[in-house]
Each structure stands twice: as C-alpha cells, then as structure tokens.
Short mmCIF file of C-alpha atoms and ligand atoms in Angstrom, two decimals:
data_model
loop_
_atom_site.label_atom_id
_atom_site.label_comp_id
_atom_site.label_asym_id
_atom_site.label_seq_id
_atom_site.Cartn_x
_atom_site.Cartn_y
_atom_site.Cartn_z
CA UNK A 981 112.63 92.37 96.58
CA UNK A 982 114.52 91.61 93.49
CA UNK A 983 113.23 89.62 90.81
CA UNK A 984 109.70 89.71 91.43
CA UNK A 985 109.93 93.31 91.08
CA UNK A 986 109.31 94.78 87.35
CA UNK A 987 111.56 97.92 88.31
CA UNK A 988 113.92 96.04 90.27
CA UNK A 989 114.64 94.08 87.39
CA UNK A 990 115.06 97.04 85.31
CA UNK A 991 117.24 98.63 87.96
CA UNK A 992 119.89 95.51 87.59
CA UNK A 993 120.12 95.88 84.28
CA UNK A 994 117.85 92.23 83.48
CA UNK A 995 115.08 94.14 81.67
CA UNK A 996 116.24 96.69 79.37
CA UNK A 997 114.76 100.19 79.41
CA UNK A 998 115.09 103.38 78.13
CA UNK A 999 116.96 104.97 80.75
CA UNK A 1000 116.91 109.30 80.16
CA UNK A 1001 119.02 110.41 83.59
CA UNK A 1002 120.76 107.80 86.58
CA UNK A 1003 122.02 109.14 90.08
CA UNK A 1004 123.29 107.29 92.53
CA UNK A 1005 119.92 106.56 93.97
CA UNK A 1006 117.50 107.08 91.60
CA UNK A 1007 116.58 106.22 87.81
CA UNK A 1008 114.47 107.72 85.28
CA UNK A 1009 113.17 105.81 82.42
CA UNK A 1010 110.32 106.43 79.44
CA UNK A 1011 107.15 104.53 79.61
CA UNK A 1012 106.93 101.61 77.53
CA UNK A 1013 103.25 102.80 76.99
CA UNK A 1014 103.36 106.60 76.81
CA UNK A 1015 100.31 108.34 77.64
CA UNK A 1016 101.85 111.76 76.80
CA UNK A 1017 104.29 113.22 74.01
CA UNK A 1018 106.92 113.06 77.82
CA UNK A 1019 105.70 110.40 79.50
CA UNK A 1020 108.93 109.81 82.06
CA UNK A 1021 108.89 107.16 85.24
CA UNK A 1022 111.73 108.26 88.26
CA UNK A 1023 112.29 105.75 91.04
CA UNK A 1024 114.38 105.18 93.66
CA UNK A 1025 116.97 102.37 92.67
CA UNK A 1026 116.03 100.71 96.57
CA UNK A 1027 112.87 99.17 96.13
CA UNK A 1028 109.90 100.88 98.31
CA UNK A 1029 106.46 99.81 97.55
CA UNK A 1030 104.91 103.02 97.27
CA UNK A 1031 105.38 106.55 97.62
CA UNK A 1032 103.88 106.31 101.52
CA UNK A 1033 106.50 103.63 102.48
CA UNK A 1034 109.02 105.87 100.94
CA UNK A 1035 108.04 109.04 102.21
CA UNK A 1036 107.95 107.78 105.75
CA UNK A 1037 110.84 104.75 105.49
CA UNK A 1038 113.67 107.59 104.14
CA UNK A 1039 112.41 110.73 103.45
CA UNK A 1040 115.86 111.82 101.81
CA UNK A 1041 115.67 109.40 99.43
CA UNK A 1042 112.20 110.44 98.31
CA UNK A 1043 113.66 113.82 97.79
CA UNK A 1044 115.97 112.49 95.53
CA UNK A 1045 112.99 111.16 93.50
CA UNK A 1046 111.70 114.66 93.07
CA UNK A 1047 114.77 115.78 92.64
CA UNK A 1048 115.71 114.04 89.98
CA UNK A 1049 112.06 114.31 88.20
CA UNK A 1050 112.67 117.82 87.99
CA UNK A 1051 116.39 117.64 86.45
CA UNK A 1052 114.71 115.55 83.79
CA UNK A 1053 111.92 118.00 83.45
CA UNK A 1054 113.96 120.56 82.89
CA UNK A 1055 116.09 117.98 80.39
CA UNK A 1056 112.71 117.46 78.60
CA UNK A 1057 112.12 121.19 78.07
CA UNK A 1058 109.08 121.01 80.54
CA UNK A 1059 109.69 123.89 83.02
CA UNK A 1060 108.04 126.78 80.52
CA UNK A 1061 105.05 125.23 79.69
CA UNK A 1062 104.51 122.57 82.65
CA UNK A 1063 103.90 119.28 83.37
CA UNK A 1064 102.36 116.92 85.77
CA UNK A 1065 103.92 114.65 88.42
CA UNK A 1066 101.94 111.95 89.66
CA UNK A 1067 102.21 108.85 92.08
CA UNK A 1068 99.44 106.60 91.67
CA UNK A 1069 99.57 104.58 95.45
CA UNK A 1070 97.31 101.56 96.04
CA UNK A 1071 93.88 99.82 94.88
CA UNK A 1072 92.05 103.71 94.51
CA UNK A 1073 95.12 104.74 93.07
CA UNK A 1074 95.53 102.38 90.37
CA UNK A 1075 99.10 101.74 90.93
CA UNK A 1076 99.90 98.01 88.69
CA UNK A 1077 103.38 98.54 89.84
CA UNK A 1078 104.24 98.03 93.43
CA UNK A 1079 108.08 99.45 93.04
CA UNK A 1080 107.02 103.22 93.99
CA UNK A 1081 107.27 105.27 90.86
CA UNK A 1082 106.59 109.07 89.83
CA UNK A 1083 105.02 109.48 86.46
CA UNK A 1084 106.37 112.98 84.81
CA UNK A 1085 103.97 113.71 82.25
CA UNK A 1086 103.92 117.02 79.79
CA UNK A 1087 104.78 117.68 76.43
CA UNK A 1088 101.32 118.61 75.57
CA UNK A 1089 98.33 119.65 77.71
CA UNK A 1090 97.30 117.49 80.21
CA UNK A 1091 93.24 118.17 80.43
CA UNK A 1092 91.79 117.60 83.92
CA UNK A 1093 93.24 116.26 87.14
CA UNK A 1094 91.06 113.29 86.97
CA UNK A 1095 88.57 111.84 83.61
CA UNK A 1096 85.61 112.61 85.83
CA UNK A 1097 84.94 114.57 88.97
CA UNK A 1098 83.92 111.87 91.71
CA UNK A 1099 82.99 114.31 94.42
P1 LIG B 1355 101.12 102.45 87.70
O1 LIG B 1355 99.78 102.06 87.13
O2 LIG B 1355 101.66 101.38 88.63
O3 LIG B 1355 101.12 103.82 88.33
O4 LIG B 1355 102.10 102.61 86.48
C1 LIG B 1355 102.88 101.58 85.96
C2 LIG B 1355 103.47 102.08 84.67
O5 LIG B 1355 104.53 101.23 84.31
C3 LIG B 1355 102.48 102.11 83.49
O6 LIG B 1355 102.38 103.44 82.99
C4 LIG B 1355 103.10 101.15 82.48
O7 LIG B 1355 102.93 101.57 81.13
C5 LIG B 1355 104.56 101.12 82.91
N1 LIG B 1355 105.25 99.87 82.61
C6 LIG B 1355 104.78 98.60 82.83
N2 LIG B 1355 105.69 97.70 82.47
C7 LIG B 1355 106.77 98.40 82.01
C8 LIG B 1355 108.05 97.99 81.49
O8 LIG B 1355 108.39 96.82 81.39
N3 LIG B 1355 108.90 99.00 81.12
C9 LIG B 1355 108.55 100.31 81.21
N4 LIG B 1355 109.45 101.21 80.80
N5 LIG B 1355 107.37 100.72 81.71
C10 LIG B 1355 106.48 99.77 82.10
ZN1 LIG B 1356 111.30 96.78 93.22
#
C-alpha cells in the first residue's frame, strides 16, 4: 500500500506522530483529534484494510493489535476504571481510514455505545 496510506506513512516514519508504545508488529499512536482525555489508535505496522481483512488474513497478527491496546491501556492507567476499544469497519461503520485501526478510548466516561439507539 504505502504512500497512499495515512498510517502507512506514519508507520515509515514520513508523517510524524505521537507514537506512546512500538512492537515489532504493531504501533500505537494518540489521535491528532482526541475525542477523549485517552484517545489512543493501535495498528498493525502491515497494512490491512480493516479489522475483517485482518482478522481473517492473519489472525496472530490481529492479536497482537489487542495485545498491544491493552499494554497501553494499562500504560494509560485505564484498567481500574475502563475504557472502550473500538474498530469502526466500512461505510456503516464510519471508518475515514482504510489502514485497520483500534481506537482505545477512556480517561473519562464514555456515555452510550452509540449517540442514538437505531434499533
Ligand atoms: P476512523 O474514522 O477511520 O475510524 O478513524 C480515523 C481516525 O484517524 C480519526 O479519529 C482521526 O482523528 C484520526 N486521524 C486522521 N488523520 C490523522 C493523522 O494524520 N494523525 C493521527 N495521529 N490521527 C489521524
Ligand atoms: Zn496502510
């Protein structure tokens, strides 16, 4: 994918970001537009569209993801209180990125699973 990719970008090192934990496979970084006091994004470094494609393309590597959202979670002081993790995936979704990407949220709380119940 490479440099039409937003998070592939920030992967190599061409768009600077605040990284907050790095494995070998994965990378955590704040949101430039926080929508929470912790508002952390954790992707794998190999670029999979979304969380689907990576669940089913290398399952190990999406539980590295997780893996390493909870290490920073814990980093963050989340683990007492909570937080939420969160991978928006396609149009219904609202995903804008299409490098997948969790969203670890907390800090504060969260209010409802959704704005408005749609069932
Ligand atoms: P999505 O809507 O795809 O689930 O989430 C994309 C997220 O990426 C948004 O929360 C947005 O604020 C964040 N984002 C977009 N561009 C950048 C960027 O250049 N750097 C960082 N750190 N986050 C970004
Ligand atoms: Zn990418």
């Amino acid at each position: 994918m490479g440099s039409d990719c937003l998070f592939c970008r920030i992967v190599a090192g061409e768009i600077p970001a605040t990284v907050v934990r790095e494995t070998e496979t994965t990378l955590a970084f704040r949101d430039i537009d926080p929508k929470a006091p912790v508002h952390v994004l954790v992707i794998p470094k190999e670029h999979y569209a979304d969380v689907a494609t990576l669940a089913q393309g290398d399952p190990a590597l999406a539980a590295d993801v997780l893996a390493t959202s909870a290490a920073v979670a814990e980093d963050e002081g989340l683990l007492g209180d909570g937080f939420r993790l969160m991978f928006n995936t396609g149009a219904y979704g609202g995903q804008e990125v299409f490098h997948v990407h969790a969203h670890l949220l907390g800090g504060a709380p969260l209010g409802p699973m959704l704005a408005r119940n749609l069932a």
